[in-house]
Amino acid sequence: MRILFVIDGLPGGGAEKVVLTLAEQFLSEGEQVSLFSLRDVCDYPLPEGLDYQVIVDRCRKPWRKLTELSRRARQLDAAVEKAEQRGAFRPGALESA
């Protein structure tokens, strides 16, 4: 199964640590795990085997905040589409064993 996590960034914090802990566990179970970060900040060591990608927003226009949500959604869609060329991510919630 391919698993995708999306997070704003990985500065020191609780949610970030939880995402990395989950990713590490899934990797240890033999799953393929990708983590897309919307900012290039990472204060944690990344688990070996994690497909980590930063989705960079290069827009520097003065009104960039007005269009940020739609622009970032398009960037994320493009990154997911490119990553799915190696196989689709499974949509939905986690399954129990």
Short mmCIF file of N, CA and C in Angstrom, two decimals:
data_model
loop_
_atom_site.label_atom_id
_atom_site.label_comp_id
_atom_site.label_asym_id
_atom_site.label_seq_id
_atom_site.Cartn_x
_atom_site.Cartn_y
_atom_site.Cartn_z
N MET A 1 0.85 -1.17 0.00
CA MET A 1 0.00 0.00 0.00
C MET A 1 0.90 1.24 0.00
N ARG A 2 0.50 2.26 -0.74
CA ARG A 2 1.22 3.54 -0.75
C ARG A 2 0.46 4.51 0.13
N ILE A 3 1.19 5.18 1.00
CA ILE A 3 0.59 6.10 1.96
C ILE A 3 1.20 7.48 1.74
N LEU A 4 0.35 8.50 1.74
CA LEU A 4 0.80 9.87 1.56
C LEU A 4 0.38 10.72 2.76
N PHE A 5 1.35 11.41 3.35
CA PHE A 5 1.08 12.40 4.38
C PHE A 5 1.39 13.77 3.77
N VAL A 6 0.57 14.76 4.09
CA VAL A 6 0.82 16.14 3.66
C VAL A 6 0.84 17.00 4.92
N ILE A 7 1.88 17.81 5.05
CA ILE A 7 2.02 18.66 6.24
C ILE A 7 2.57 20.02 5.82
N ASP A 8 2.26 21.04 6.60
CA ASP A 8 2.69 22.40 6.29
C ASP A 8 4.21 22.52 6.33
N GLY A 9 4.86 21.85 7.23
CA GLY A 9 6.31 21.87 7.38
C GLY A 9 6.67 20.98 8.55
N LEU A 10 7.95 20.83 8.82
CA LEU A 10 8.40 19.96 9.91
C LEU A 10 9.26 20.71 10.93
N PRO A 11 8.78 21.88 11.40
CA PRO A 11 9.50 22.51 12.51
C PRO A 11 9.23 21.70 13.77
N GLY A 12 10.01 21.90 14.78
CA GLY A 12 9.80 21.15 16.02
C GLY A 12 8.37 21.34 16.52
N GLY A 13 7.68 20.26 16.76
CA GLY A 13 6.31 20.34 17.26
C GLY A 13 5.69 18.97 17.36
N GLY A 14 4.55 18.89 18.02
CA GLY A 14 3.90 17.61 18.27
C GLY A 14 3.31 16.94 17.05
N ALA A 15 2.56 17.69 16.23
CA ALA A 15 1.93 17.09 15.05
C ALA A 15 2.99 16.56 14.09
N GLU A 16 4.06 17.31 13.95
CA GLU A 16 5.14 16.90 13.06
C GLU A 16 5.77 15.59 13.53
N LYS A 17 5.99 15.48 14.82
CA LYS A 17 6.57 14.26 15.39
C LYS A 17 5.63 13.07 15.20
N VAL A 18 4.33 13.29 15.36
CA VAL A 18 3.35 12.21 15.17
C VAL A 18 3.37 11.73 13.72
N VAL A 19 3.41 12.65 12.76
CA VAL A 19 3.44 12.26 11.35
C VAL A 19 4.68 11.43 11.06
N LEU A 20 5.83 11.85 11.57
CA LEU A 20 7.07 11.10 11.33
C LEU A 20 7.06 9.75 12.04
N THR A 21 6.46 9.67 13.22
CA THR A 21 6.35 8.40 13.93
C THR A 21 5.47 7.43 13.15
N LEU A 22 4.34 7.93 12.64
CA LEU A 22 3.45 7.09 11.83
C LEU A 22 4.16 6.63 10.55
N ALA A 23 4.85 7.55 9.90
CA ALA A 23 5.58 7.19 8.68
C ALA A 23 6.61 6.11 8.95
N GLU A 24 7.35 6.26 10.04
CA GLU A 24 8.37 5.27 10.40
C GLU A 24 7.75 3.90 10.66
N GLN A 25 6.62 3.87 11.33
CA GLN A 25 5.94 2.61 11.62
C GLN A 25 5.47 1.94 10.32
N PHE A 26 4.84 2.71 9.44
CA PHE A 26 4.38 2.14 8.17
C PHE A 26 5.56 1.63 7.34
N LEU A 27 6.66 2.37 7.34
CA LEU A 27 7.85 1.92 6.62
C LEU A 27 8.37 0.60 7.18
N SER A 28 8.35 0.46 8.50
CA SER A 28 8.83 -0.78 9.13
C SER A 28 7.92 -1.96 8.80
N GLU A 29 6.68 -1.66 8.44
CA GLU A 29 5.73 -2.71 8.05
C GLU A 29 5.80 -3.01 6.55
N GLY A 30 6.73 -2.35 5.86
CA GLY A 30 6.94 -2.62 4.44
C GLY A 30 6.08 -1.79 3.51
N GLU A 31 5.41 -0.78 4.03
CA GLU A 31 4.58 0.08 3.18
C GLU A 31 5.45 1.13 2.50
N GLN A 32 4.96 1.66 1.39
CA GLN A 32 5.62 2.77 0.70
C GLN A 32 5.01 4.06 1.23
N VAL A 33 5.84 4.93 1.79
CA VAL A 33 5.34 6.14 2.43
C VAL A 33 5.96 7.38 1.79
N SER A 34 5.10 8.33 1.45
CA SER A 34 5.53 9.63 0.95
C SER A 34 5.07 10.71 1.92
N LEU A 35 5.88 11.74 2.05
CA LEU A 35 5.54 12.88 2.89
C LEU A 35 5.80 14.14 2.08
N PHE A 36 4.74 14.90 1.82
CA PHE A 36 4.86 16.16 1.09
C PHE A 36 4.76 17.29 2.10
N SER A 37 5.75 18.16 2.09
CA SER A 37 5.80 19.32 2.98
C SER A 37 5.58 20.58 2.16
N LEU A 38 4.76 21.48 2.66
CA LEU A 38 4.48 22.72 1.94
C LEU A 38 5.51 23.81 2.22
N ARG A 39 6.42 23.56 3.16
CA ARG A 39 7.51 24.50 3.45
C ARG A 39 8.81 23.72 3.61
N ASP A 40 9.90 24.37 3.24
CA ASP A 40 11.22 23.72 3.32
C ASP A 40 11.83 23.97 4.70
N VAL A 41 11.19 23.38 5.71
CA VAL A 41 11.72 23.45 7.07
C VAL A 41 11.57 22.06 7.68
N CYS A 42 12.69 21.53 8.20
CA CYS A 42 12.66 20.18 8.76
C CYS A 42 13.64 20.12 9.93
N ASP A 43 13.09 20.06 11.14
CA ASP A 43 13.92 20.00 12.35
C ASP A 43 14.06 18.59 12.91
N TYR A 44 13.64 17.60 12.15
CA TYR A 44 13.69 16.21 12.60
C TYR A 44 14.49 15.37 11.61
N PRO A 45 15.14 14.31 12.08
CA PRO A 45 15.73 13.36 11.13
C PRO A 45 14.60 12.60 10.44
N LEU A 46 14.77 12.36 9.15
CA LEU A 46 13.74 11.65 8.38
C LEU A 46 14.03 10.15 8.40
N PRO A 47 12.99 9.33 8.53
CA PRO A 47 13.19 7.88 8.51
C PRO A 47 13.76 7.43 7.16
N GLU A 48 14.62 6.44 7.22
CA GLU A 48 15.19 5.89 5.99
C GLU A 48 14.08 5.27 5.15
N GLY A 49 14.12 5.54 3.86
CA GLY A 49 13.14 4.98 2.95
C GLY A 49 11.93 5.87 2.71
N LEU A 50 11.84 6.98 3.44
CA LEU A 50 10.73 7.91 3.29
C LEU A 50 10.91 8.73 2.02
N ASP A 51 9.87 8.80 1.19
CA ASP A 51 9.86 9.66 0.01
C ASP A 51 9.43 11.05 0.47
N TYR A 52 10.40 11.92 0.75
CA TYR A 52 10.13 13.26 1.28
C TYR A 52 10.28 14.28 0.17
N GLN A 53 9.24 15.07 -0.05
CA GLN A 53 9.27 16.09 -1.08
C GLN A 53 8.75 17.41 -0.52
N VAL A 54 9.44 18.49 -0.87
CA VAL A 54 8.97 19.83 -0.52
C VAL A 54 8.27 20.41 -1.74
N ILE A 55 7.02 20.81 -1.55
CA ILE A 55 6.25 21.42 -2.63
C ILE A 55 6.47 22.93 -2.50
N VAL A 56 7.38 23.45 -3.31
CA VAL A 56 7.84 24.83 -3.18
C VAL A 56 6.86 25.78 -3.87
N ASP A 57 6.55 26.88 -3.20
CA ASP A 57 5.73 27.95 -3.78
C ASP A 57 6.67 29.09 -4.16
N ARG A 58 6.87 29.28 -5.44
CA ARG A 58 7.82 30.28 -5.91
C ARG A 58 7.17 31.64 -6.21
N CYS A 59 5.89 31.76 -5.95
CA CYS A 59 5.19 33.01 -6.22
C CYS A 59 5.68 34.10 -5.26
N ARG A 60 6.07 35.24 -5.80
CA ARG A 60 6.55 36.36 -4.99
C ARG A 60 5.75 37.63 -5.26
N LYS A 61 4.61 37.50 -5.91
CA LYS A 61 3.79 38.67 -6.24
C LYS A 61 3.22 39.28 -4.97
N PRO A 62 2.98 40.58 -4.98
CA PRO A 62 2.47 41.25 -3.78
C PRO A 62 1.12 40.70 -3.31
N TRP A 63 0.31 40.21 -4.22
CA TRP A 63 -1.02 39.71 -3.86
C TRP A 63 -1.05 38.19 -3.70
N ARG A 64 0.10 37.59 -3.50
CA ARG A 64 0.21 36.12 -3.45
C ARG A 64 -0.67 35.49 -2.38
N LYS A 65 -0.89 36.16 -1.26
CA LYS A 65 -1.72 35.58 -0.20
C LYS A 65 -3.17 35.44 -0.64
N LEU A 66 -3.64 36.31 -1.53
CA LEU A 66 -5.02 36.24 -2.01
C LEU A 66 -5.26 34.99 -2.86
N THR A 67 -4.22 34.52 -3.52
CA THR A 67 -4.36 33.36 -4.41
C THR A 67 -3.67 32.12 -3.87
N GLU A 68 -3.20 32.17 -2.64
CA GLU A 68 -2.38 31.07 -2.11
C GLU A 68 -3.11 29.73 -2.07
N LEU A 69 -4.34 29.69 -1.59
CA LEU A 69 -5.04 28.41 -1.45
C LEU A 69 -5.21 27.71 -2.79
N SER A 70 -5.69 28.41 -3.80
CA SER A 70 -5.89 27.75 -5.09
C SER A 70 -4.56 27.39 -5.73
N ARG A 71 -3.56 28.26 -5.59
CA ARG A 71 -2.24 27.99 -6.18
C ARG A 71 -1.59 26.78 -5.51
N ARG A 72 -1.63 26.72 -4.18
CA ARG A 72 -1.02 25.60 -3.46
C ARG A 72 -1.77 24.30 -3.75
N ALA A 73 -3.09 24.37 -3.90
CA ALA A 73 -3.86 23.17 -4.25
C ALA A 73 -3.43 22.64 -5.61
N ARG A 74 -3.23 23.53 -6.58
CA ARG A 74 -2.77 23.09 -7.90
C ARG A 74 -1.37 22.47 -7.82
N GLN A 75 -0.49 23.08 -7.02
CA GLN A 75 0.87 22.54 -6.86
C GLN A 75 0.83 21.16 -6.23
N LEU A 76 -0.01 21.00 -5.23
CA LEU A 76 -0.13 19.71 -4.56
C LEU A 76 -0.73 18.67 -5.49
N ASP A 77 -1.76 19.05 -6.26
CA ASP A 77 -2.35 18.13 -7.24
C ASP A 77 -1.30 17.65 -8.23
N ALA A 78 -0.47 18.56 -8.72
CA ALA A 78 0.57 18.20 -9.69
C ALA A 78 1.60 17.25 -9.06
N ALA A 79 1.97 17.50 -7.81
CA ALA A 79 2.94 16.64 -7.13
C ALA A 79 2.38 15.24 -6.90
N VAL A 80 1.11 15.16 -6.51
CA VAL A 80 0.48 13.85 -6.29
C VAL A 80 0.37 13.10 -7.62
N GLU A 81 -0.04 13.81 -8.67
CA GLU A 81 -0.15 13.17 -9.99
C GLU A 81 1.20 12.61 -10.44
N LYS A 82 2.27 13.37 -10.24
CA LYS A 82 3.61 12.90 -10.61
C LYS A 82 4.01 11.69 -9.77
N ALA A 83 3.75 11.74 -8.47
CA ALA A 83 4.10 10.63 -7.58
C ALA A 83 3.30 9.38 -7.91
N GLU A 84 2.07 9.54 -8.37
CA GLU A 84 1.23 8.38 -8.67
C GLU A 84 1.65 7.67 -9.96
N GLN A 85 2.60 8.20 -10.68
CA GLN A 85 3.14 7.49 -11.83
C GLN A 85 3.86 6.22 -11.38
N ARG A 86 4.24 6.17 -10.09
CA ARG A 86 4.88 4.98 -9.52
C ARG A 86 3.86 4.08 -8.85
N GLY A 87 2.58 4.42 -8.95
CA GLY A 87 1.51 3.64 -8.32
C GLY A 87 0.61 4.55 -7.52
N ALA A 88 -0.66 4.23 -7.50
CA ALA A 88 -1.65 5.09 -6.85
C ALA A 88 -1.56 5.01 -5.33
N PHE A 89 -1.90 6.12 -4.70
CA PHE A 89 -2.05 6.13 -3.25
C PHE A 89 -3.43 5.59 -2.93
N ARG A 90 -3.56 4.93 -1.82
CA ARG A 90 -4.85 4.39 -1.41
C ARG A 90 -5.63 5.50 -0.70
N PRO A 91 -6.79 5.86 -1.24
CA PRO A 91 -7.58 6.92 -0.59
C PRO A 91 -8.29 6.39 0.65
N GLY A 92 -8.64 7.30 1.53
CA GLY A 92 -9.47 6.92 2.66
C GLY A 92 -8.69 6.76 3.95
N ALA A 93 -9.38 6.23 4.92
CA ALA A 93 -8.84 6.09 6.27
C ALA A 93 -7.95 4.86 6.39
N LEU A 94 -7.26 4.79 7.50
CA LEU A 94 -6.40 3.64 7.77
C LEU A 94 -7.24 2.40 8.00
N GLU A 95 -6.73 1.28 7.58
CA GLU A 95 -7.42 0.01 7.80
C GLU A 95 -6.91 -0.63 9.07
N SER A 96 -7.77 -1.36 9.75
CA SER A 96 -7.31 -2.13 10.92
C SER A 96 -6.99 -3.54 10.48
N ALA A 97 -6.06 -4.16 11.16
CA ALA A 97 -5.62 -5.51 10.79
C ALA A 97 -6.63 -6.56 11.15
#
